[in-house]
mmCIF file of C-alpha atoms in Angstrom:
data_model
loop_
_atom_site.group_PDB
_atom_site.id
_atom_site.type_symbol
_atom_site.label_atom_id
_atom_site.label_comp_id
_atom_site.label_asym_id
_atom_site.label_seq_id
_atom_site.Cartn_x
_atom_site.Cartn_y
_atom_site.Cartn_z
ATOM 1 C CA MET A 24 54.268 -6.732 -8.318
ATOM 2 C CA ALA A 25 58.134 -5.113 -8.266
ATOM 3 C CA PRO A 26 58.254 -2.415 -5.320
ATOM 4 C CA GLY A 27 58.464 0.904 -5.595
ATOM 5 C CA ILE A 28 56.022 1.542 -8.320
ATOM 6 C CA ALA A 29 55.293 5.120 -9.118
ATOM 7 C CA PRO A 30 51.874 5.919 -9.433
ATOM 8 C CA LYS A 31 50.650 6.747 -13.352
ATOM 9 C CA PRO A 32 49.477 10.720 -13.743
ATOM 10 C CA ALA A 33 46.124 11.447 -13.549
ATOM 11 C CA ALA A 34 43.834 13.727 -15.671
ATOM 12 C CA PRO A 35 43.425 17.326 -14.790
ATOM 13 C CA LEU A 36 40.789 18.222 -12.578
ATOM 14 C CA VAL A 37 37.744 20.481 -14.118
ATOM 15 C CA ALA A 38 34.667 21.616 -12.357
ATOM 16 C CA ALA A 39 31.438 19.113 -12.948
ATOM 17 C CA GLN A 40 28.190 19.646 -13.152
ATOM 18 C CA PRO A 41 26.400 20.393 -9.707
ATOM 19 C CA LYS A 42 25.518 17.167 -7.959
ATOM 20 C CA LYS A 43 21.874 16.152 -7.989
ATOM 21 C CA PRO A 44 20.862 12.795 -6.634
ATOM 22 C CA GLY A 45 21.460 10.098 -8.700
ATOM 23 C CA HIS A 46 21.453 6.054 -8.172
ATOM 24 C CA MET A 47 24.400 5.163 -6.238
ATOM 25 C CA LEU A 48 24.998 1.504 -6.373
ATOM 26 C CA VAL A 49 27.488 0.315 -3.485
ATOM 27 C CA LEU A 50 29.736 -2.770 -3.866
ATOM 28 C CA GLY A 51 30.504 -3.472 -0.385
ATOM 29 C CA THR A 52 27.528 -2.692 1.935
ATOM 30 C CA GLY A 53 29.868 -2.547 5.209
ATOM 31 C CA PHE A 54 30.732 -0.150 8.092
ATOM 32 C CA VAL A 55 31.388 2.566 5.338
ATOM 33 C CA GLY A 56 28.953 1.713 3.032
ATOM 34 C CA ARG A 57 25.595 1.238 5.035
ATOM 35 C CA TYR A 58 27.043 5.098 6.590
ATOM 36 C CA VAL A 59 27.038 6.313 2.886
ATOM 37 C CA SER A 60 23.904 4.823 2.227
ATOM 38 C CA GLU A 61 22.207 6.019 5.030
ATOM 39 C CA ARG A 62 22.740 10.007 3.995
ATOM 40 C CA LEU A 63 22.438 9.639 0.507
ATOM 41 C CA LEU A 64 18.515 8.128 1.002
ATOM 42 C CA THR A 65 18.273 10.971 3.594
ATOM 43 C CA GLN A 66 19.212 13.634 0.264
ATOM 44 C CA GLY A 67 16.851 11.837 -2.529
ATOM 45 C CA TRP A 68 19.220 9.591 -3.608
ATOM 46 C CA SER A 69 18.157 5.839 -5.106
ATOM 47 C CA VAL A 70 20.362 3.478 -3.544
ATOM 48 C CA SER A 71 21.363 -0.267 -4.345
ATOM 49 C CA GLY A 72 24.213 -2.292 -2.416
ATOM 50 C CA ASN A 73 25.231 -5.958 -2.246
ATOM 51 C CA VAL A 74 25.276 -8.065 0.922
ATOM 52 C CA HIS A 75 27.301 -11.048 1.181
ATOM 53 C CA GLN A 76 25.150 -14.241 1.731
ATOM 54 C CA CYS A 77 26.947 -15.157 4.818
ATOM 55 C CA ARG A 78 26.084 -11.342 5.914
ATOM 56 C CA GLN A 79 21.881 -11.319 4.422
ATOM 57 C CA GLU A 80 20.509 -12.006 8.134
ATOM 58 C CA ASP A 81 22.899 -9.587 10.089
ATOM 59 C CA GLY A 82 20.681 -6.511 9.028
ATOM 60 C CA ALA A 83 22.894 -5.091 6.459
ATOM 61 C CA GLY A 84 19.617 -4.846 4.051
ATOM 62 C CA GLU A 85 17.910 -2.350 6.690
ATOM 63 C CA ALA A 86 18.870 0.982 5.483
ATOM 64 C CA GLY A 87 15.809 0.920 2.984
ATOM 65 C CA HIS A 88 18.037 0.556 -0.033
ATOM 66 C CA GLU A 89 18.127 -2.308 -2.450
ATOM 67 C CA CYS A 90 20.171 -5.254 -1.795
ATOM 68 C CA PHE A 91 21.097 -8.173 -3.320
ATOM 69 C CA PRO A 92 23.588 -11.088 -2.804
ATOM 70 C CA LEU A 93 27.390 -11.544 -4.360
ATOM 71 C CA ARG A 94 29.351 -14.104 -3.896
ATOM 72 C CA CYS A 95 32.475 -12.929 -3.078
ATOM 73 C CA HIS A 96 34.457 -15.944 -2.223
ATOM 74 C CA GLU A 97 33.815 -17.106 -5.728
ATOM 75 C CA LYS A 98 36.841 -16.302 -8.158
ATOM 76 C CA GLN A 99 34.412 -14.800 -10.461
ATOM 77 C CA VAL A 100 31.113 -12.780 -10.017
ATOM 78 C CA ARG A 101 28.593 -13.449 -12.274
ATOM 79 C CA LEU A 102 27.037 -10.192 -13.658
ATOM 80 C CA VAL A 103 23.780 -10.865 -14.176
ATOM 81 C CA ASN A 104 23.572 -10.878 -10.104
ATOM 82 C CA LEU A 105 24.463 -6.909 -11.243
ATOM 83 C CA HIS A 106 22.071 -5.716 -13.123
ATOM 84 C CA ALA A 107 21.857 -2.958 -10.708
ATOM 85 C CA MET A 108 24.821 -1.427 -12.094
ATOM 86 C CA GLN A 109 23.583 -0.457 -15.531
ATOM 87 C CA ASP A 110 20.911 1.819 -14.251
ATOM 88 C CA ALA A 111 23.570 3.430 -11.709
ATOM 89 C CA THR A 112 24.900 6.831 -11.968
ATOM 90 C CA HIS A 113 27.483 6.030 -9.757
ATOM 91 C CA LEU A 114 29.443 3.289 -8.182
ATOM 92 C CA LEU A 115 31.249 3.070 -4.815
ATOM 93 C CA ILE A 116 32.886 -0.135 -4.486
ATOM 94 C CA SER A 117 34.086 -0.986 -1.043
ATOM 95 C CA ILE A 118 34.857 -4.462 -1.159
ATOM 96 C CA PRO A 119 37.992 -5.697 0.226
ATOM 97 C CA PRO A 120 40.486 -8.404 -1.893
ATOM 98 C CA ILE A 121 39.745 -11.686 -1.364
ATOM 99 C CA PRO A 122 43.041 -13.867 -0.512
ATOM 100 C CA GLY A 123 44.127 -15.965 -3.381
ATOM 101 C CA VAL A 124 41.237 -14.439 -5.580
ATOM 102 C CA GLY A 125 42.446 -10.328 -5.658
ATOM 103 C CA ASP A 126 39.076 -8.559 -6.393
ATOM 104 C CA PRO A 127 35.806 -10.882 -7.663
ATOM 105 C CA LEU A 128 34.689 -7.983 -9.419
ATOM 106 C CA LEU A 129 37.938 -7.259 -11.669
ATOM 107 C CA SER A 130 38.090 -11.281 -12.159
ATOM 108 C CA SER A 131 35.238 -10.547 -15.460
ATOM 109 C CA HIS A 132 36.845 -7.616 -16.637
ATOM 110 C CA THR A 133 35.386 -7.620 -19.901
ATOM 111 C CA ASP A 134 31.726 -8.380 -19.222
ATOM 112 C CA LEU A 135 32.422 -5.531 -16.366
ATOM 113 C CA GLN A 136 33.573 -3.107 -18.588
ATOM 114 C CA ARG A 137 30.535 -3.886 -20.983
ATOM 115 C CA THR A 138 28.080 -3.645 -18.383
ATOM 116 C CA LEU A 139 29.613 -0.108 -17.588
ATOM 117 C CA THR A 140 29.679 0.905 -21.347
ATOM 118 C CA ASP A 141 26.192 0.138 -21.991
ATOM 119 C CA GLY A 142 25.000 2.241 -18.566
ATOM 120 C CA ASN A 143 24.388 5.145 -16.843
ATOM 121 C CA LEU A 144 27.737 5.711 -15.251
ATOM 122 C CA GLN A 145 29.045 9.249 -14.313
ATOM 123 C CA TRP A 146 31.748 8.518 -11.405
ATOM 124 C CA LEU A 147 32.927 5.791 -9.715
ATOM 125 C CA CYS A 148 35.203 5.488 -6.462
ATOM 126 C CA TYR A 149 37.170 2.809 -5.183
ATOM 127 C CA LEU A 150 37.826 2.440 -1.475
ATOM 128 C CA SER A 151 41.461 1.505 -0.990
ATOM 129 C CA SER A 152 43.861 1.902 2.210
ATOM 130 C CA THR A 153 47.235 3.842 3.348
ATOM 131 C CA GLY A 154 48.693 0.203 3.604
ATOM 132 C CA VAL A 155 49.776 0.299 0.091
ATOM 133 C CA TYR A 156 52.319 2.405 0.693
ATOM 134 C CA GLY A 157 54.287 -0.163 3.068
ATOM 135 C CA ASP A 158 57.152 1.019 5.579
ATOM 136 C CA CYS A 159 58.153 4.302 5.024
ATOM 137 C CA GLY A 160 60.532 4.403 7.702
ATOM 138 C CA GLY A 161 58.521 6.981 9.487
ATOM 139 C CA ALA A 162 58.474 9.909 6.735
ATOM 140 C CA TRP A 163 56.071 12.141 5.673
ATOM 141 C CA VAL A 164 54.244 10.578 2.616
ATOM 142 C CA ASP A 165 51.504 12.105 -0.113
ATOM 143 C CA GLU A 166 50.178 10.404 -3.468
ATOM 144 C CA ASP A 167 53.134 10.670 -5.122
ATOM 145 C CA ARG A 168 54.986 8.770 -3.202
ATOM 146 C CA ALA A 169 55.759 5.370 -5.190
ATOM 147 C CA VAL A 170 54.071 2.537 -3.295
ATOM 148 C CA ASN A 171 55.648 -0.345 -1.693
ATOM 149 C CA PRO A 172 53.102 -2.669 0.275
ATOM 150 C CA ASN A 173 54.581 -5.166 2.032
ATOM 151 C CA LYS A 174 51.734 -7.245 3.281
ATOM 152 C CA GLU A 175 49.742 -9.199 0.866
ATOM 153 C CA SER A 176 46.497 -7.554 1.457
ATOM 154 C CA SER A 177 48.179 -4.261 0.314
ATOM 155 C CA LYS A 178 49.388 -5.766 -2.599
ATOM 156 C CA LEU A 179 46.112 -6.741 -3.434
ATOM 157 C CA ARG A 180 44.718 -3.618 -3.112
ATOM 158 C CA TYR A 181 46.944 -1.648 -5.069
ATOM 159 C CA ALA A 182 46.155 -4.650 -7.984
ATOM 160 C CA ALA A 183 42.458 -3.718 -7.296
ATOM 161 C CA GLU A 184 43.033 0.062 -7.305
ATOM 162 C CA GLU A 185 44.773 -0.334 -10.649
ATOM 163 C CA GLY A 186 42.863 -2.829 -12.115
ATOM 164 C CA TRP A 187 39.460 -0.364 -11.638
ATOM 165 C CA LEU A 188 41.644 2.616 -12.799
ATOM 166 C CA ASP A 189 42.958 0.447 -15.923
ATOM 167 C CA LEU A 190 38.985 -0.268 -16.281
ATOM 168 C CA VAL A 191 38.063 2.953 -17.092
ATOM 169 C CA ASP A 192 40.371 4.428 -18.895
ATOM 170 C CA GLU A 193 38.323 3.814 -22.013
ATOM 171 C CA LEU A 194 35.158 4.850 -20.335
ATOM 172 C CA ASP A 195 33.643 8.903 -20.259
ATOM 173 C CA LEU A 196 33.252 9.291 -16.584
ATOM 174 C CA SER A 197 35.207 10.545 -13.269
ATOM 175 C CA ALA A 198 37.023 7.706 -11.285
ATOM 176 C CA PHE A 199 38.675 8.510 -8.179
ATOM 177 C CA VAL A 200 40.754 6.073 -5.350
ATOM 178 C CA LEU A 201 40.266 7.275 -2.040
ATOM 179 C CA ARG A 202 43.497 5.568 0.260
ATOM 180 C CA LEU A 203 42.040 5.546 3.746
ATOM 181 C CA GLY A 204 43.561 5.429 7.086
ATOM 182 C CA GLY A 205 42.262 3.347 10.021
ATOM 183 C CA ILE A 206 38.580 3.721 10.032
ATOM 184 C CA TYR A 207 36.142 4.975 13.256
ATOM 185 C CA GLY A 208 33.259 6.120 13.991
ATOM 186 C CA PRO A 209 29.496 5.430 16.067
ATOM 187 C CA GLY A 210 29.795 2.268 17.232
ATOM 188 C CA ARG A 211 33.627 1.197 15.972
ATOM 189 C CA SER A 212 36.180 3.017 18.226
ATOM 190 C CA ALA A 213 38.196 3.021 20.904
ATOM 191 C CA LEU A 214 35.380 4.160 23.216
ATOM 192 C CA ASP A 215 33.322 0.921 22.178
ATOM 193 C CA THR A 216 35.958 -1.448 22.541
ATOM 194 C CA ILE A 217 36.381 0.108 26.228
ATOM 195 C CA ALA A 218 32.574 0.022 26.696
ATOM 196 C CA LYS A 219 31.998 -3.479 25.447
ATOM 197 C CA ARG A 220 35.082 -4.734 27.361
ATOM 198 C CA LYS A 221 36.534 -6.036 24.408
ATOM 199 C CA SER A 222 39.685 -7.477 23.985
ATOM 200 C CA LEU A 223 41.976 -6.411 21.049
ATOM 201 C CA SER A 224 41.714 -9.023 18.223
ATOM 202 C CA GLN A 225 45.298 -10.391 16.394
ATOM 203 C CA THR A 226 45.419 -7.422 14.008
ATOM 204 C CA GLN A 227 45.224 -4.813 16.693
ATOM 205 C CA LYS A 228 47.390 -6.174 18.700
ATOM 206 C CA LEU A 229 50.032 -6.014 16.294
ATOM 207 C CA ARG A 230 49.429 -2.414 15.412
ATOM 208 C CA GLU A 231 50.261 -1.403 18.915
ATOM 209 C CA SER A 232 53.956 -1.062 18.140
ATOM 210 C CA LYS A 233 53.394 1.326 15.427
ATOM 211 C CA GLN A 234 54.520 4.571 16.602
ATOM 212 C CA TYR A 235 52.380 6.444 13.762
ATOM 213 C CA THR A 236 48.864 5.569 12.732
ATOM 214 C CA ALA A 237 46.689 6.979 9.930
ATOM 215 C CA ARG A 238 43.439 6.720 10.931
ATOM 216 C CA ILE A 239 39.809 9.057 9.296
ATOM 217 C CA HIS A 240 36.133 9.563 11.078
ATOM 218 C CA VAL A 241 33.625 7.848 8.603
ATOM 219 C CA ALA A 242 32.051 11.141 8.564
ATOM 220 C CA ASP A 243 35.189 12.378 6.967
ATOM 221 C CA ILE A 244 35.221 9.876 4.313
ATOM 222 C CA TYR A 245 31.536 10.374 3.610
ATOM 223 C CA GLN A 246 33.009 14.460 2.761
ATOM 224 C CA ALA A 247 35.649 13.160 0.556
ATOM 225 C CA ILE A 248 33.281 10.820 -1.543
ATOM 226 C CA MET A 249 30.953 13.674 -1.863
ATOM 227 C CA ALA A 250 33.490 16.075 -2.906
ATOM 228 C CA SER A 251 35.442 14.310 -5.461
ATOM 229 C CA MET A 252 31.573 14.004 -7.451
ATOM 230 C CA GLY A 253 31.813 18.219 -7.531
ATOM 231 C CA VAL A 254 35.371 17.545 -9.993
ATOM 232 C CA ARG A 255 35.783 16.042 -12.870
ATOM 233 C CA SER A 256 38.811 13.930 -13.256
ATOM 234 C CA ALA A 257 40.713 9.960 -14.358
ATOM 235 C CA ARG A 258 43.014 8.101 -12.245
ATOM 236 C CA LYS A 259 42.511 10.686 -9.202
ATOM 237 C CA ILE A 260 44.102 9.139 -6.085
ATOM 238 C CA TYR A 261 43.828 11.132 -2.654
ATOM 239 C CA ASN A 262 44.794 9.949 1.289
ATOM 240 C CA VAL A 263 41.682 10.168 3.594
ATOM 241 C CA VAL A 264 43.642 10.495 6.486
ATOM 242 C CA ASP A 265 43.145 13.222 9.014
ATOM 243 C CA ASP A 266 45.485 15.215 11.096
ATOM 244 C CA ASP A 267 46.853 13.527 13.635
ATOM 245 C CA PRO A 268 49.080 10.298 13.177
ATOM 246 C CA ALA A 269 48.846 9.450 16.496
ATOM 247 C CA PRO A 270 49.923 6.181 18.174
ATOM 248 C CA ARG A 271 46.942 3.897 19.141
ATOM 249 C CA ALA A 272 48.170 3.756 22.855
ATOM 250 C CA GLU A 273 47.701 7.534 23.226
ATOM 251 C CA VAL A 274 44.162 6.981 21.060
ATOM 252 C CA PHE A 275 43.151 4.422 23.840
ATOM 253 C CA ALA A 276 44.455 6.432 26.825
ATOM 254 C CA PHE A 277 42.587 9.090 25.559
ATOM 255 C CA ALA A 278 39.233 7.177 25.067
ATOM 256 C CA GLN A 279 40.191 5.983 28.989
ATOM 257 C CA SER A 280 39.969 9.229 30.316
ATOM 258 C CA LEU A 281 36.889 10.550 28.496
ATOM 259 C CA ILE A 282 35.019 7.300 29.898
ATOM 260 C CA GLU A 283 36.190 7.648 33.292
ATOM 261 C CA LYS A 284 34.732 10.909 33.517
ATOM 262 C CA ILE A 285 31.163 10.171 32.626
ATOM 263 C CA TYR A 286 31.142 6.261 32.732
ATOM 264 C CA PRO A 287 33.889 5.335 35.686
ATOM 265 C CA ASP A 288 32.301 1.849 35.947
ATOM 266 C CA LEU A 289 32.969 1.164 32.073
ATOM 267 C CA ALA A 290 36.743 2.065 33.010
ATOM 268 C CA THR A 291 39.119 -0.745 32.489
ATOM 269 C CA ASP A 292 43.136 -0.970 31.834
ATOM 270 C CA SER A 293 42.841 -4.098 30.058
ATOM 271 C CA THR A 294 41.242 -3.223 26.632
ATOM 272 C CA GLY A 295 43.705 -0.788 24.965
ATOM 273 C CA PRO A 296 47.622 -0.651 24.585
ATOM 274 C CA ASP A 297 49.006 -0.716 28.235
ATOM 275 C CA SER A 298 52.774 0.290 27.572
ATOM 276 C CA GLN A 299 54.730 2.863 25.674
ATOM 277 C CA ASP A 300 57.382 0.236 26.005
ATOM 278 C CA ARG A 301 56.084 -1.857 22.573
ATOM 279 C CA ILE A 302 56.041 1.649 20.673
ATOM 280 C CA ILE A 303 58.670 1.679 18.024
ATOM 281 C CA ALA A 304 59.492 3.630 14.761
ATOM 282 C CA GLY A 305 56.383 3.827 12.888
ATOM 283 C CA GLU A 306 55.463 3.020 9.675
ATOM 284 C CA LYS A 307 54.919 6.625 7.775
ATOM 285 C CA ARG A 308 52.864 9.624 8.309
ATOM 286 C CA VAL A 309 50.376 10.063 5.577
ATOM 287 C CA SER A 310 49.586 14.014 4.595
ATOM 288 C CA ASN A 311 46.379 14.941 3.366
ATOM 289 C CA ALA A 312 47.538 18.375 1.489
ATOM 290 C CA ARG A 313 45.397 17.141 -1.272
ATOM 291 C CA LEU A 314 42.162 16.126 -0.552
ATOM 292 C CA LYS A 315 42.212 19.644 1.278
ATOM 293 C CA GLU A 316 43.484 21.636 -1.739
ATOM 294 C CA GLU A 317 41.961 20.288 -4.327
ATOM 295 C CA LEU A 318 38.752 18.824 -2.954
ATOM 296 C CA GLY A 319 38.336 21.750 -0.322
ATOM 297 C CA VAL A 320 37.652 19.275 2.182
ATOM 298 C CA ARG A 321 37.562 20.538 5.817
ATOM 299 C CA LEU A 322 37.549 17.793 8.236
ATOM 300 C CA VAL A 323 35.045 17.534 10.669
ATOM 301 C CA HIS A 324 37.465 15.667 13.080
ATOM 302 C CA PRO A 325 40.567 16.767 12.565
ATOM 303 C CA SER A 326 42.285 14.796 14.972
ATOM 304 C CA TYR A 327 40.748 11.266 17.057
ATOM 305 C CA ARG A 328 40.281 13.733 20.053
ATOM 306 C CA SER A 329 37.416 15.514 17.978
ATOM 307 C CA GLY A 330 36.505 12.004 16.724
ATOM 308 C CA LEU A 331 36.013 10.039 20.126
ATOM 309 C CA GLN A 332 34.770 13.297 21.796
ATOM 310 C CA SER A 333 31.673 13.666 19.216
ATOM 311 C CA ILE A 334 31.044 9.894 19.848
ATOM 312 C CA LEU A 335 30.641 10.038 23.726
ATOM 313 C CA ASP A 336 28.608 13.260 22.770
ATOM 314 C CA SER A 337 26.019 11.338 21.098
ATOM 315 C CA TRP A 338 25.974 8.785 23.553
ATOM 316 C CA LEU A 339 25.120 11.300 26.136
ATOM 317 C CA ALA A 340 22.226 12.549 23.934
ATOM 318 C CA GLU A 341 20.779 9.023 23.523
ATOM 319 C CA SER A 342 21.278 8.233 27.236
ATOM 320 C CA THR A 343 19.517 11.971 27.788
ATOM 321 C CA THR A 344 16.529 11.433 25.397
ATOM 322 C CA SER A 345 16.174 7.405 26.703
ATOM 323 C CA SER A 346 15.423 8.877 30.196
ATOM 324 C CA LYS A 347 12.945 11.112 28.976
ATOM 325 C CA MET A 348 10.517 8.333 27.567
#
């Protein structure tokens, strides 16, 4: 893939029919997939989802929705295992590309297109990453910026974006790509890393040096997904990030300060970035203006400060509830 690829034009937005509970098929029931599934179920939706065979015993199928195994390491996925795809009115793809394979579903392009054509699908959304923009020298970037992924994983992400959008070009349905910043939320945040006294992974350590880091609370990802159902368009791309591309060191410092006030015994100086000396010029600052203007999304957590505070508040609420039992 040549660098600096400009996005293809999207169809204009038009108002869609009011959202009614449908049948959501979630491919990739990880952190975001489970969060979305649980909330749709409370709104009367039918929800189906896949579970990686290696994760069938980790509780991924306990949310109350139908789950089925999917061997994502294989070069081709047999669509006979995806019968729910024909019944689904909405399809959310949250499966990361596989190194050396790419998107495992797109390898069966013809069968996949036939399955979608013969089904009830009205809406499709692929969850991608802001990593597709690559290094932009710290500049602000929006969805019109030509992509220039510099990592293999980001190149596969962009290929998957194009694959899904090309697949639905001949189908009469709404299709969206949401480019997500770093995802955090309850159970997956700087607070959780400190509380569990976990060491940073190698990937996290590599991110320590970035001056700017795009991030988004899972509640706002859910907002964006639901808002996209209210409009009809094909090939529309949205950055889903908050307003504050702060460095990880700043985020961990704030998380540390929150924990020290409430749980001083959990405070530690070893879990997060401990020196500004490693901060270098960042890759990019990602704009969410289109998300707000076109979809009308008002972020629940426009900054990591609000997001982390809400997580800490939930801890305190759970602690209070437990003490009364």
